Backbone as JSON Lines, residues from 0, in Angstrom:
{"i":0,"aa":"X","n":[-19.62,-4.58,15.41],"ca":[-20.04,-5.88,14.94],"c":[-20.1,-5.87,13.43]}
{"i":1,"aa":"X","n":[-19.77,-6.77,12.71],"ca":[-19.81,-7.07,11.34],"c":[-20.73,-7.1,11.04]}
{"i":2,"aa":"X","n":[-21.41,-6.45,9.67],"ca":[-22.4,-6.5,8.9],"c":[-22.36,-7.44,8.24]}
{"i":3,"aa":"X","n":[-23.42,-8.03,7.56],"ca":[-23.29,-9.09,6.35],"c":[-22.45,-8.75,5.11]}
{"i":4,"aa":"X","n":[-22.05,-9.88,4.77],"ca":[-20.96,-9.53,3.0],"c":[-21.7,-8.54,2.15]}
{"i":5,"aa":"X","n":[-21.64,-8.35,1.48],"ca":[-20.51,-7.82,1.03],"c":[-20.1,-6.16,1.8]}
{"i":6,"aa":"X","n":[-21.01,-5.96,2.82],"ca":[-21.17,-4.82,3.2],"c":[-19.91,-4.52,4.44]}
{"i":7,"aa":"X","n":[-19.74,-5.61,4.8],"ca":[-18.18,-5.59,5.6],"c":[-17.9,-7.03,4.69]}
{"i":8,"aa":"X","n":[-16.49,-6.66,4.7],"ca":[-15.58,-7.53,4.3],"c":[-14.31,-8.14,5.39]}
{"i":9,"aa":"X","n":[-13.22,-9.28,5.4],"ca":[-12.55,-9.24,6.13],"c":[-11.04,-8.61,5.89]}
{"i":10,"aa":"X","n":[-10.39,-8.57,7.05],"ca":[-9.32,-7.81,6.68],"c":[-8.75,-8.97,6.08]}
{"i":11,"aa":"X","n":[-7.48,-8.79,5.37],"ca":[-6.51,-9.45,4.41],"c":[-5.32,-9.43,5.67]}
{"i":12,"aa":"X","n":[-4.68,-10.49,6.31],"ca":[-3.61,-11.25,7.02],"c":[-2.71,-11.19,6.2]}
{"i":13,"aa":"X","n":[-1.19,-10.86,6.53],"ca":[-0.28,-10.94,6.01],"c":[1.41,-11.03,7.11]}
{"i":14,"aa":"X","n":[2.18,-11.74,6.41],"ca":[3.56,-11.16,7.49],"c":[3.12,-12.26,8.54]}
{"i":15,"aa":"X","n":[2.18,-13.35,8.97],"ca":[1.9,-13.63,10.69],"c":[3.39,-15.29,10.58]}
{"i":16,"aa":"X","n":[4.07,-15.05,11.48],"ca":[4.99,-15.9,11.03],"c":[4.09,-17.85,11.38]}
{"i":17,"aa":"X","n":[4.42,-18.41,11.56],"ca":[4.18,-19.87,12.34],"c":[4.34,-19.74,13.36]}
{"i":18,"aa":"X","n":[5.03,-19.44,14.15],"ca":[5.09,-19.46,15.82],"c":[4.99,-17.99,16.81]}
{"i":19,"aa":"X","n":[4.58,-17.55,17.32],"ca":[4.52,-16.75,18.29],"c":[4.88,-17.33,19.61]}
{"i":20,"aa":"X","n":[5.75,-16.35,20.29],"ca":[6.11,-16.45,21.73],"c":[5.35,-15.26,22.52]}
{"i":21,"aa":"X","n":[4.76,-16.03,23.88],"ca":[3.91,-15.26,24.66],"c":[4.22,-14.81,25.82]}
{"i":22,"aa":"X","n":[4.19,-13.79,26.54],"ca":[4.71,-13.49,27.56],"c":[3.25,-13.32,28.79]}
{"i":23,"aa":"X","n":[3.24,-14.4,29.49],"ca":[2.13,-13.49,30.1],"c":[1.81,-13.11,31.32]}
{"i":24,"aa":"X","n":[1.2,-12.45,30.67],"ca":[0.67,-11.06,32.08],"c":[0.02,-11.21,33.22]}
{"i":25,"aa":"X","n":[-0.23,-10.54,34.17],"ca":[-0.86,-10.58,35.71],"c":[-1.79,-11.67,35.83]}
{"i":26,"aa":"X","n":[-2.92,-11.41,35.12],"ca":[-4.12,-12.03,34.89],"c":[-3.99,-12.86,35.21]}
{"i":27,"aa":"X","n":[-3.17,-14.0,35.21],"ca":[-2.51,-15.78,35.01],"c":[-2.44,-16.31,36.39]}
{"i":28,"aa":"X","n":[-2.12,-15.1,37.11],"ca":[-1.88,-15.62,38.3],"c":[-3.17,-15.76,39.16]}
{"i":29,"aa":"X","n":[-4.21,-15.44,38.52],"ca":[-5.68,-15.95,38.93],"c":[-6.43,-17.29,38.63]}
{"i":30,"aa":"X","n":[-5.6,-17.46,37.5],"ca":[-6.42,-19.39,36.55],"c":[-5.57,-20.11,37.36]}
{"i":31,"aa":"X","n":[-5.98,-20.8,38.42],"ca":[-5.89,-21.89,39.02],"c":[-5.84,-23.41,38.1]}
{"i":32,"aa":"X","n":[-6.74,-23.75,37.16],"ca":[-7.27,-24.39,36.21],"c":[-5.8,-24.35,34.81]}
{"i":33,"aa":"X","n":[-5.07,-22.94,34.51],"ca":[-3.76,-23.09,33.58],"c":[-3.13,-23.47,34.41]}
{"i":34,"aa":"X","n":[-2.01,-23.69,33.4],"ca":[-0.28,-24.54,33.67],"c":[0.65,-23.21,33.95]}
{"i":35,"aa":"X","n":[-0.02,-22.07,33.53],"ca":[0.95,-20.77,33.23],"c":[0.81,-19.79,34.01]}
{"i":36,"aa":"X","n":[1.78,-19.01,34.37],"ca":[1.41,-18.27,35.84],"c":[1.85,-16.28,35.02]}
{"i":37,"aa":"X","n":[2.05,-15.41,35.68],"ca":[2.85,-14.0,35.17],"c":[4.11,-14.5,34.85]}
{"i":38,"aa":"X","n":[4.48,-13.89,34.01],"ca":[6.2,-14.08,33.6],"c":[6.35,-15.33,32.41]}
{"i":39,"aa":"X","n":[5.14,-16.34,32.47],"ca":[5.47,-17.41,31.69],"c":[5.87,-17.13,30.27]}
{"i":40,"aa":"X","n":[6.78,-17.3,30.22],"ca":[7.18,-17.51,28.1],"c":[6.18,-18.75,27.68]}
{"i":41,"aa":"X","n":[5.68,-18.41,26.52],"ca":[4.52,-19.74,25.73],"c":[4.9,-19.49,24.51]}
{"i":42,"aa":"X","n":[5.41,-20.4,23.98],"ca":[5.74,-20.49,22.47],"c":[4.13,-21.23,21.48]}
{"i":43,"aa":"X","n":[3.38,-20.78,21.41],"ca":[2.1,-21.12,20.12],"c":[2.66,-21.22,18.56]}
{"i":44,"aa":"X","n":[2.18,-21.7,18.25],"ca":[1.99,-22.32,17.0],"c":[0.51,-22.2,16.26]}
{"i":45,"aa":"X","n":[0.62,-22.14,14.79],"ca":[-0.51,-21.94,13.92],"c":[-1.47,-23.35,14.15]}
{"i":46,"aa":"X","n":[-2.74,-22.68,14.1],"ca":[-3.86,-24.37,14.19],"c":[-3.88,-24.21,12.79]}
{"i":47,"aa":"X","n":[-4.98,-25.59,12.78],"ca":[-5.34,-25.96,11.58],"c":[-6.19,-24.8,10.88]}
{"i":48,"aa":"X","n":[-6.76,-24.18,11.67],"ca":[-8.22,-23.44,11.49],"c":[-7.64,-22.01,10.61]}
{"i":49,"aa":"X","n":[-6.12,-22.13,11.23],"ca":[-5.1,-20.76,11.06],"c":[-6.06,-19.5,9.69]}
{"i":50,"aa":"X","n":[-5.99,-18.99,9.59],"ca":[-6.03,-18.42,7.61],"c":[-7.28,-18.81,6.96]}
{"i":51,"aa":"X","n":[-8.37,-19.66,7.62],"ca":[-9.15,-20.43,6.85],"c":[-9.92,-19.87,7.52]}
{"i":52,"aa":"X","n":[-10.81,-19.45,5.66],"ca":[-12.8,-19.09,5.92],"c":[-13.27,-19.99,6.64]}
{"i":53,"aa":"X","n":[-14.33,-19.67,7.64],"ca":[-14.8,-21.09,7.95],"c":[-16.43,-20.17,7.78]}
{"i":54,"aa":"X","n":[-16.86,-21.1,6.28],"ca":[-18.18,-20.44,5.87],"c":[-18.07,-20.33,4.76]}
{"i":55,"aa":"X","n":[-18.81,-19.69,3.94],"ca":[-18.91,-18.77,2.55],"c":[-19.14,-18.05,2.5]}
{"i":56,"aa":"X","n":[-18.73,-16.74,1.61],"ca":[-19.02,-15.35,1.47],"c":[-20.45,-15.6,0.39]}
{"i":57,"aa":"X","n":[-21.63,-15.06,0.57],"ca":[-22.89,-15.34,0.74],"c":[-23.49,-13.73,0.59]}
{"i":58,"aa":"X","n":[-23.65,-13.53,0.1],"ca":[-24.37,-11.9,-0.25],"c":[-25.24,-11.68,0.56]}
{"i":59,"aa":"X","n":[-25.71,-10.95,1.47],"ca":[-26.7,-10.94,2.48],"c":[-26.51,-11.51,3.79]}
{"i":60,"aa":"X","n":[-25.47,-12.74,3.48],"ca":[-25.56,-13.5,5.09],"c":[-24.18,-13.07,5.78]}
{"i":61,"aa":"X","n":[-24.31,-13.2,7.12],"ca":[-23.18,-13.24,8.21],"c":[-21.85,-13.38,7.91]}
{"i":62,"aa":"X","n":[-20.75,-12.35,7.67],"ca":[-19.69,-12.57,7.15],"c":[-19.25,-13.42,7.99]}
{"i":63,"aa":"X","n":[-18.34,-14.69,6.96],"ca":[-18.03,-15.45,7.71],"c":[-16.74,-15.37,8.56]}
{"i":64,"aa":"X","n":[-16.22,-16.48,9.4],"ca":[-15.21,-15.92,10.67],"c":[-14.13,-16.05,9.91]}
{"i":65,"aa":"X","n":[-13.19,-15.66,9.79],"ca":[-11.54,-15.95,9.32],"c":[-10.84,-15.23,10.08]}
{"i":66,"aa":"X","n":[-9.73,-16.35,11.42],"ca":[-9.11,-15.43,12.2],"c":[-7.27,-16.49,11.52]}
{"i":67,"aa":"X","n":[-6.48,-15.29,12.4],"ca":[-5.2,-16.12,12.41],"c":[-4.8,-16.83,14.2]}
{"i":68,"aa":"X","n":[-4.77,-17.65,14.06],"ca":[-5.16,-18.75,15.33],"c":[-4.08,-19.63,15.87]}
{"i":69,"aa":"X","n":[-3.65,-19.33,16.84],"ca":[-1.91,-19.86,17.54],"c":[-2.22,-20.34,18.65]}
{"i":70,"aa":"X","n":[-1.52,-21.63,19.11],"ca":[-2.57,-22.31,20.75],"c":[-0.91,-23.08,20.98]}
{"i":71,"aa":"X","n":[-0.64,-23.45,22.58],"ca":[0.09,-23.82,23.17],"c":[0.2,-25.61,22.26]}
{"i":72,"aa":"X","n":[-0.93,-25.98,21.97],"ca":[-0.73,-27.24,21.81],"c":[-0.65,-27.63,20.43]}
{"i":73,"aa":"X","n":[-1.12,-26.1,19.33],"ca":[-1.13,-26.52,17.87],"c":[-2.34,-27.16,17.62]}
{"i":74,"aa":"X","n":[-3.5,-26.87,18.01],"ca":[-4.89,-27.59,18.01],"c":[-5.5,-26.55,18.32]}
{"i":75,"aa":"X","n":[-6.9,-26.2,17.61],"ca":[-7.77,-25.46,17.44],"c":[-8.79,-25.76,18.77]}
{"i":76,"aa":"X","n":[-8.73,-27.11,19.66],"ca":[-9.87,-26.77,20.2],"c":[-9.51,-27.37,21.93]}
{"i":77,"aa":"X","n":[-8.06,-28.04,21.73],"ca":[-7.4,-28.31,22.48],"c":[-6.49,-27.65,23.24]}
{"i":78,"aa":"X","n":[-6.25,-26.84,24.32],"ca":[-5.3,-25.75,24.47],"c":[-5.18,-25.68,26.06]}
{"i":79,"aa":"X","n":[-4.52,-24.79,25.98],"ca":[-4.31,-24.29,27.99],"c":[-3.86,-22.8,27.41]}
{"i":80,"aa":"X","n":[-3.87,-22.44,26.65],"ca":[-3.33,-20.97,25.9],"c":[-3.35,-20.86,24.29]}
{"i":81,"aa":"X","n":[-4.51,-19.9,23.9],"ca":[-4.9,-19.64,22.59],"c":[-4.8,-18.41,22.7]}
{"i":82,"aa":"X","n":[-4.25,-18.0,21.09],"ca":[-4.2,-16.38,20.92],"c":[-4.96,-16.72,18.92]}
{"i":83,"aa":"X","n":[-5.96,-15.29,19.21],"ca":[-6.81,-15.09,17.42],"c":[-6.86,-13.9,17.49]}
{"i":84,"aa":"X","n":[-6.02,-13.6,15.98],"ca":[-6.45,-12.26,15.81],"c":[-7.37,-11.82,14.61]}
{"i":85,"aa":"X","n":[-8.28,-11.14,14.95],"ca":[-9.44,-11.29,13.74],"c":[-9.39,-10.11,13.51]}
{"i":86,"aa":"X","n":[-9.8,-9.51,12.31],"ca":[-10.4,-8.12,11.8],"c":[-11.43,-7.9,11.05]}
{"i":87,"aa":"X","n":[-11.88,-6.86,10.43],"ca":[-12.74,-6.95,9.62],"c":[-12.7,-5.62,8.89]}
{"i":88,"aa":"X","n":[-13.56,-4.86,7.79],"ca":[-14.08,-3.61,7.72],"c":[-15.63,-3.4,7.33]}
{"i":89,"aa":"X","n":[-16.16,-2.63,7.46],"ca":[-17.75,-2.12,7.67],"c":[-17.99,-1.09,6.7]}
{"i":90,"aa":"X","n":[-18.65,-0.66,5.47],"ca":[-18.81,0.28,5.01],"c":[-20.16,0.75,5.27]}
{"i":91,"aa":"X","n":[-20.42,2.23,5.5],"ca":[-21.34,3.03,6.09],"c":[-21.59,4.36,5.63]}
{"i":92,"aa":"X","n":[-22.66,4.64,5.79],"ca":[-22.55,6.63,5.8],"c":[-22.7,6.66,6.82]}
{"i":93,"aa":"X","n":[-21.96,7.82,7.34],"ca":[-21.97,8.39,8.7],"c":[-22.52,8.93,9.13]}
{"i":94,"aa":"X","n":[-23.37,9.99,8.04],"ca":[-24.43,10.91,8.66],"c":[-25.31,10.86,7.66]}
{"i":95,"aa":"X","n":[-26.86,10.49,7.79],"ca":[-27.09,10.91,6.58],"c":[-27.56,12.21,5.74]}
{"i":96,"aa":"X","n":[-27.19,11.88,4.64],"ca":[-26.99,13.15,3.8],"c":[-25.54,13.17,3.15]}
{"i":97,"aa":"X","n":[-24.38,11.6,3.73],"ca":[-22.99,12.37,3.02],"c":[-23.08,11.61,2.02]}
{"i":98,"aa":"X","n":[-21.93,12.41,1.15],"ca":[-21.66,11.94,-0.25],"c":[-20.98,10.79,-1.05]}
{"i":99,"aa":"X","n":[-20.25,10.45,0.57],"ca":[-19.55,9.57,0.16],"c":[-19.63,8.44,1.53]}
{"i":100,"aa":"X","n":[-19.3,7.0,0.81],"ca":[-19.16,6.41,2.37],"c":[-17.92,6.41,3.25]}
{"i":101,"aa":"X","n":[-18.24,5.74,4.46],"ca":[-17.28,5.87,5.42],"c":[-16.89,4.26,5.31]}
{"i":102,"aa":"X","n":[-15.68,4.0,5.85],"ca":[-15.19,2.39,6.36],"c":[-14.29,2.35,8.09]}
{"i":103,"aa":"X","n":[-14.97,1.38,8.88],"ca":[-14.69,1.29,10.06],"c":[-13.88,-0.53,9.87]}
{"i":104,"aa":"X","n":[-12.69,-0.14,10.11],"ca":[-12.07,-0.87,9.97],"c":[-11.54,-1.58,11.82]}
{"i":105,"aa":"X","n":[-11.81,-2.73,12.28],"ca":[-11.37,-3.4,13.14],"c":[-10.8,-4.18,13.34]}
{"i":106,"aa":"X","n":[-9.61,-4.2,14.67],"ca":[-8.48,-4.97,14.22],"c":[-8.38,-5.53,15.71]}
{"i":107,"aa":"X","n":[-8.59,-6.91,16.2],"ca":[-8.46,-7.13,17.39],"c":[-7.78,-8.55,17.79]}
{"i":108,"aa":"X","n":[-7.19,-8.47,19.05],"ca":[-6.97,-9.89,19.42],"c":[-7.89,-10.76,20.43]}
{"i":109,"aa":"X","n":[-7.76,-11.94,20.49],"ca":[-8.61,-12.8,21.57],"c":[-7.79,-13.49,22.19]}
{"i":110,"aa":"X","n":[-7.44,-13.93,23.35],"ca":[-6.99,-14.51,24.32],"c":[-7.63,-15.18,25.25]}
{"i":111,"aa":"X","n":[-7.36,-16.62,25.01],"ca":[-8.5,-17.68,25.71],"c":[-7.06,-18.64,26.51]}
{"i":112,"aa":"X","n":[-8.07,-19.22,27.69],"ca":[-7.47,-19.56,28.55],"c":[-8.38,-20.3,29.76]}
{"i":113,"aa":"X","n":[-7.58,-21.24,30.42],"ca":[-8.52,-21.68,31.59],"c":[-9.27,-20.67,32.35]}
{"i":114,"aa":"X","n":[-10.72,-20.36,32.65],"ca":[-10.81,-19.0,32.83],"c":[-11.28,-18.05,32.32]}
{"i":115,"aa":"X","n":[-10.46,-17.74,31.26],"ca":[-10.14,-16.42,31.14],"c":[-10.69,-16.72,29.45]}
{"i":116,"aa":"X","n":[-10.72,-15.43,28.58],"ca":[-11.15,-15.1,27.61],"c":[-11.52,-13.83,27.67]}
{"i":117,"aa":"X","n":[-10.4,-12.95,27.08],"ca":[-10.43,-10.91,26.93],"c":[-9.97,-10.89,25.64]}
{"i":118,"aa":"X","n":[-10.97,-9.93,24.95],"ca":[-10.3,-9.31,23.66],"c":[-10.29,-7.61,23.71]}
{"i":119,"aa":"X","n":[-9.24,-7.3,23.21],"ca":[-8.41,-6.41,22.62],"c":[-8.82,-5.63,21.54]}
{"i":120,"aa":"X","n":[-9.45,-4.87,20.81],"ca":[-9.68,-4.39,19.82],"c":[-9.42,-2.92,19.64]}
{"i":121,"aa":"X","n":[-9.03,-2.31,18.46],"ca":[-9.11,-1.06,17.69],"c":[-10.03,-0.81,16.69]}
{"i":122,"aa":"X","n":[-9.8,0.54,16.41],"ca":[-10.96,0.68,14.91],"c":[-10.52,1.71,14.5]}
{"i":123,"aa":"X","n":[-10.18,1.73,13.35],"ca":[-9.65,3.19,12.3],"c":[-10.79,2.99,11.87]}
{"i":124,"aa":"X","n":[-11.46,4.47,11.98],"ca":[-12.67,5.14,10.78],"c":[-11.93,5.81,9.32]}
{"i":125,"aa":"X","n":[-11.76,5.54,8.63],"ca":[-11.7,5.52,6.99],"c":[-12.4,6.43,6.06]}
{"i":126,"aa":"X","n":[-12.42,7.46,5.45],"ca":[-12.78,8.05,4.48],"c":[-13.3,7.62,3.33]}
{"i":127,"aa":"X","n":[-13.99,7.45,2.33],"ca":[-13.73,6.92,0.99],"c":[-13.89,7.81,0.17]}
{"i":128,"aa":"X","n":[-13.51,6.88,-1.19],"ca":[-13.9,8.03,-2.31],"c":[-15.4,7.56,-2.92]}
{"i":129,"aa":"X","n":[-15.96,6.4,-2.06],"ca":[-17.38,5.64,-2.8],"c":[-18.41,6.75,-2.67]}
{"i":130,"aa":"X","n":[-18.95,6.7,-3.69],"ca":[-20.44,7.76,-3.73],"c":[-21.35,6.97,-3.16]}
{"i":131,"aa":"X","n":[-22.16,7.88,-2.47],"ca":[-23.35,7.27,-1.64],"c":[-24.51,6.5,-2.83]}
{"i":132,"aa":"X","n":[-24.53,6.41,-3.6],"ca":[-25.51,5.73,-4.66],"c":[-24.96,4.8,-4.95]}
{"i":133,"aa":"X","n":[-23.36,4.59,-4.27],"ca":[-22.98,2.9,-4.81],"c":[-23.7,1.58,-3.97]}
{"i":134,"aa":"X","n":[-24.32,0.87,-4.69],"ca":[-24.64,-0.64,-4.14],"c":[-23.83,-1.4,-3.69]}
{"i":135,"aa":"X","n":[-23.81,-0.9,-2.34],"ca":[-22.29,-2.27,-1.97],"c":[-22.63,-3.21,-1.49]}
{"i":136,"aa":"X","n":[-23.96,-3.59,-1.56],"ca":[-24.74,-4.93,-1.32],"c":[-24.48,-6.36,-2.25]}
{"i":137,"aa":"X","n":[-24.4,-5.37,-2.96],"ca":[-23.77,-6.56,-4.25],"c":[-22.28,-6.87,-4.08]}
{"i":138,"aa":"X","n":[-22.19,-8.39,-4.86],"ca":[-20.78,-8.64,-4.08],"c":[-19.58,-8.06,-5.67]}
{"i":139,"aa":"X","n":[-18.62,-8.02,-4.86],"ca":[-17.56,-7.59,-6.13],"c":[-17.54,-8.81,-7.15]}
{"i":140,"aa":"X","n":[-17.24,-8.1,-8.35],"ca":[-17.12,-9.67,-9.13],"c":[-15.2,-9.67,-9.43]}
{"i":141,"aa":"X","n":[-14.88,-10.34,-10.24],"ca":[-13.39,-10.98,-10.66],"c":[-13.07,-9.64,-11.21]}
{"i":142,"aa":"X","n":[-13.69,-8.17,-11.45],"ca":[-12.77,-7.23,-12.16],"c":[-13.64,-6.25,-11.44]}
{"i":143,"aa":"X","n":[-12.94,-4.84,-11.08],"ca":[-14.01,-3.92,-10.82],"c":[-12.8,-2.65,-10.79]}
{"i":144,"aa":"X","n":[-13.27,-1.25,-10.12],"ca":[-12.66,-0.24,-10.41],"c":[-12.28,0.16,-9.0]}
{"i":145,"aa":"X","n":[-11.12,0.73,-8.65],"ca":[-10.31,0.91,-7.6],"c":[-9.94,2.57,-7.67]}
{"i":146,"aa":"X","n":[-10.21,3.14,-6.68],"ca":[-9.16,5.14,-6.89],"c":[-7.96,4.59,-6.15]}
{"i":147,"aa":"X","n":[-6.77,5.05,-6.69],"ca":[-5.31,4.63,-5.76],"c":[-5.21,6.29,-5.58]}
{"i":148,"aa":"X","n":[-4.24,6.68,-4.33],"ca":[-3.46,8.2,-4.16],"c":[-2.38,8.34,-5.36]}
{"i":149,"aa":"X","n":[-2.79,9.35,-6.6],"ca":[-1.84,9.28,-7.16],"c":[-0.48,9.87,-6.76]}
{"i":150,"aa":"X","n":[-0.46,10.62,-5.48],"ca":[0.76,10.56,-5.04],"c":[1.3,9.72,-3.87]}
{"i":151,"aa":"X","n":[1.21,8.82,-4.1],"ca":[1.57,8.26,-3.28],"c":[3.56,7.5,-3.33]}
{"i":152,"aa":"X","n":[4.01,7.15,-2.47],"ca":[5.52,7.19,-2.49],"c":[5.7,6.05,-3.28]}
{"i":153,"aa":"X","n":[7.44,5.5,-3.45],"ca":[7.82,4.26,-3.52],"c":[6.45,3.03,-4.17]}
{"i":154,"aa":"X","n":[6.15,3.83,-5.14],"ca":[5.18,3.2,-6.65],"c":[4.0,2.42,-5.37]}
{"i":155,"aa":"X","n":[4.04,2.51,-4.0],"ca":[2.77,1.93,-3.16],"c":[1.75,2.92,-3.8]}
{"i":156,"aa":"X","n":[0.05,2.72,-3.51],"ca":[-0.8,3.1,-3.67],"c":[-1.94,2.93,-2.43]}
{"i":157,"aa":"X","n":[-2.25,3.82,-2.13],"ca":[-4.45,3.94,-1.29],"c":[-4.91,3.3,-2.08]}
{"i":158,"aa":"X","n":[-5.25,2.19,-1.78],"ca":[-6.82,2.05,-2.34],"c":[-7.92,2.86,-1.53]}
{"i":159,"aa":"X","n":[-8.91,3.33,-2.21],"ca":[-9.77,4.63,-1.55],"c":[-11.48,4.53,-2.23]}
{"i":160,"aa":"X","n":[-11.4,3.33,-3.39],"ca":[-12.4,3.0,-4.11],"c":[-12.72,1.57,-4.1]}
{"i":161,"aa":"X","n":[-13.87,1.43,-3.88],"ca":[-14.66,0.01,-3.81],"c":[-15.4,-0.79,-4.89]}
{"i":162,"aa":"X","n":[-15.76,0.04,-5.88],"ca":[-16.51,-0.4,-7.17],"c":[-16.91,0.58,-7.61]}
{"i":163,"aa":"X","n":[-17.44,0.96,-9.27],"ca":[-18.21,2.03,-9.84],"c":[-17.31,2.58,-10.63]}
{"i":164,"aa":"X","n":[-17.91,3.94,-10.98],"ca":[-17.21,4.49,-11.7],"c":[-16.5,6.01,-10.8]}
{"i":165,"aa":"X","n":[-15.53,6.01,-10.71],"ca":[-14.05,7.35,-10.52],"c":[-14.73,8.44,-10.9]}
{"i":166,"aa":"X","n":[-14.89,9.35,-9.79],"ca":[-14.96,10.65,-10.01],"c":[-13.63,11.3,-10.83]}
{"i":167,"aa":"X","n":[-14.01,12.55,-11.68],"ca":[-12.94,13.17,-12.52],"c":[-12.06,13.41,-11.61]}
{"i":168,"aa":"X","n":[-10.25,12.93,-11.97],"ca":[-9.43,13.71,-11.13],"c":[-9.17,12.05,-10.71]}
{"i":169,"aa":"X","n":[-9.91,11.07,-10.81],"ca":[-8.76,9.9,-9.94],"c":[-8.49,8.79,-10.62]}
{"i":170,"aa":"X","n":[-7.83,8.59,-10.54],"ca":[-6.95,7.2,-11.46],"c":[-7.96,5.95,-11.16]}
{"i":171,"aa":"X","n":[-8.01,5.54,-12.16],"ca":[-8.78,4.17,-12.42],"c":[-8.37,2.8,-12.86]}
{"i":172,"aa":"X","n":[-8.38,1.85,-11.62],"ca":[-7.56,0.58,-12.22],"c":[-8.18,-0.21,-12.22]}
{"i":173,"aa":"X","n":[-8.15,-1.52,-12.48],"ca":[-9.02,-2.97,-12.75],"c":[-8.23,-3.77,-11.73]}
{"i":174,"aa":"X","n":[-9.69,-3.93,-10.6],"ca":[-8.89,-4.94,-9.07],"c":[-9.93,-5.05,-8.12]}
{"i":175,"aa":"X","n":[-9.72,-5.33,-7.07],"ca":[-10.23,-5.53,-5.6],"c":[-9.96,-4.6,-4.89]}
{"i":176,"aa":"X","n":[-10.84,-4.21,-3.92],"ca":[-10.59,-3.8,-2.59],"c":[-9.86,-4.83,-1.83]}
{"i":177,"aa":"X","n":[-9.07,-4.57,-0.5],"ca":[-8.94,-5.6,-0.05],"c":[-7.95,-4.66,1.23]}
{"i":178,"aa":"X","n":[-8.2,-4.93,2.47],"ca":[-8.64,-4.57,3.6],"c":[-7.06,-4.71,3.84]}
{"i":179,"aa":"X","n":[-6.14,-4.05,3.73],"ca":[-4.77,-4.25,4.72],"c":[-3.65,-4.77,3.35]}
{"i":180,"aa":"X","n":[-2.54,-4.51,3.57],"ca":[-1.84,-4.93,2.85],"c":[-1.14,-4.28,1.47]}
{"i":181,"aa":"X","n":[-0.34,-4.72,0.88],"ca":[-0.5,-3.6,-0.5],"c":[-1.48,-3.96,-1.48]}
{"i":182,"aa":"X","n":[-1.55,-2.57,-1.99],"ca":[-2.75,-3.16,-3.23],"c":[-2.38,-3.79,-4.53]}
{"i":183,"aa":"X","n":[-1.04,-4.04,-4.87],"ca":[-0.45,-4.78,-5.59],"c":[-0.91,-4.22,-6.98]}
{"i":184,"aa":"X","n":[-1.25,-2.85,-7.78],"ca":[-2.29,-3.02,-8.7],"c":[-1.07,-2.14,-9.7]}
{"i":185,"aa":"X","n":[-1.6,-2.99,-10.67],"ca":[-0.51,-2.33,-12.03],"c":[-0.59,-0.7,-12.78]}
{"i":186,"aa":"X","n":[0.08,0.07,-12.47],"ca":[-0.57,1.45,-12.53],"c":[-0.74,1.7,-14.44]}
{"i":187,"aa":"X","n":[0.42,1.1,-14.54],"ca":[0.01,0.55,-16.4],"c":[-1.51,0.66,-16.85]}
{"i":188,"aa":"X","n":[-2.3,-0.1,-16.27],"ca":[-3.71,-0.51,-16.6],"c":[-4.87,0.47,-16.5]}
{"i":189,"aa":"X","n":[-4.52,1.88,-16.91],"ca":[-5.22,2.81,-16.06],"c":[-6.63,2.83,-17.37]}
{"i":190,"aa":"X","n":[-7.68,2.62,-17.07],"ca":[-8.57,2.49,-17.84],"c":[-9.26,4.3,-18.22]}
């Protein structure tokens, strides 16, 4: 379950095209109430709701929901077949006493239906390079400090740092965390 902001953040969506085609499974042939049986192809489409905070990021309060959201009919509340895929990440110590924090990163789908409603989820546990004395209660502001892998391939980079100051030994850039995706960060800028 998600912690409040700034202490989980959401994952960053990328790549999700406009339409998804659905194939579906056993289950179907139990909703009396759907149009769609096993075997059905369902072509969905993005709702309105698609990509969009619904809330404010709020320091202390309930991170808010932001899923990517595809329904038979193209309507958020109207459907016979909805697919959301939401994520998030959690920063933590794992045991206490460690030095650094941990991030539990979750990545799941939802599937709603006459019926029916099952979600799907994973979770990569995450390493960091954050020292346990960092305040990650506080929210990031417009500039902060990032560790990238300095070896990392094809000029990509880890982000591995959340705010503060870089232990000796790791490259220091001016940016965001941000949960999935590339980190886009100019290695030029090394402060």
């Amino acid at each position: 379950m998600a912690e409040a902001y700034p202490v989980s953040l959401p994952c960053r969506f990328e790549g999700f095209p406009g339409r998804v085609r659905i194939t579906c499974g056993p289950a179907f042939d139990d909703l009396r109430a759907c149009p769609y049986s096993y075997g059905s192809r369902v072509v969905c489409a993005r709702t309105p709701l698609c990509g969009v905070v619904q809330g404010e990021y709020v320091p202390g309060a309930a991170l808010p929901v932001m899923e990517m959201i595809f329904s038979d009919t193209g309507f958020d509340d109207v459907f016979d077949l909805k697919l959301s895929f939401y994520g998030y990440g959690t920063f933590h110590l794992a045991a206490p006493g460690d030095a650094f924090y941990s991030l539990d990163v979750v990545k799941g789908v939802r599937i709603q239906a006459a019926g029916l409603c099952r979600s799907f989820e994973t979770m990569d546990l995450w390493e960091t390079g954050i020292v346990a004395a960092t305040d990650l209660t506080v929210a990031p502001g417009a500039t902060g400090s990032v560790v990238v892998d300095e070896d990392a391939a094809d000029n990509s980079y880890s982000v591995t740092w959340y705010a503060g100051e870089a232990a000796g030994g790791y490259v220091t850039l001016s940016g965001l965390l941000q949960l999935g995706g590339r980190a886009g960060l100019a290695v030029g800028e090394v402060s």
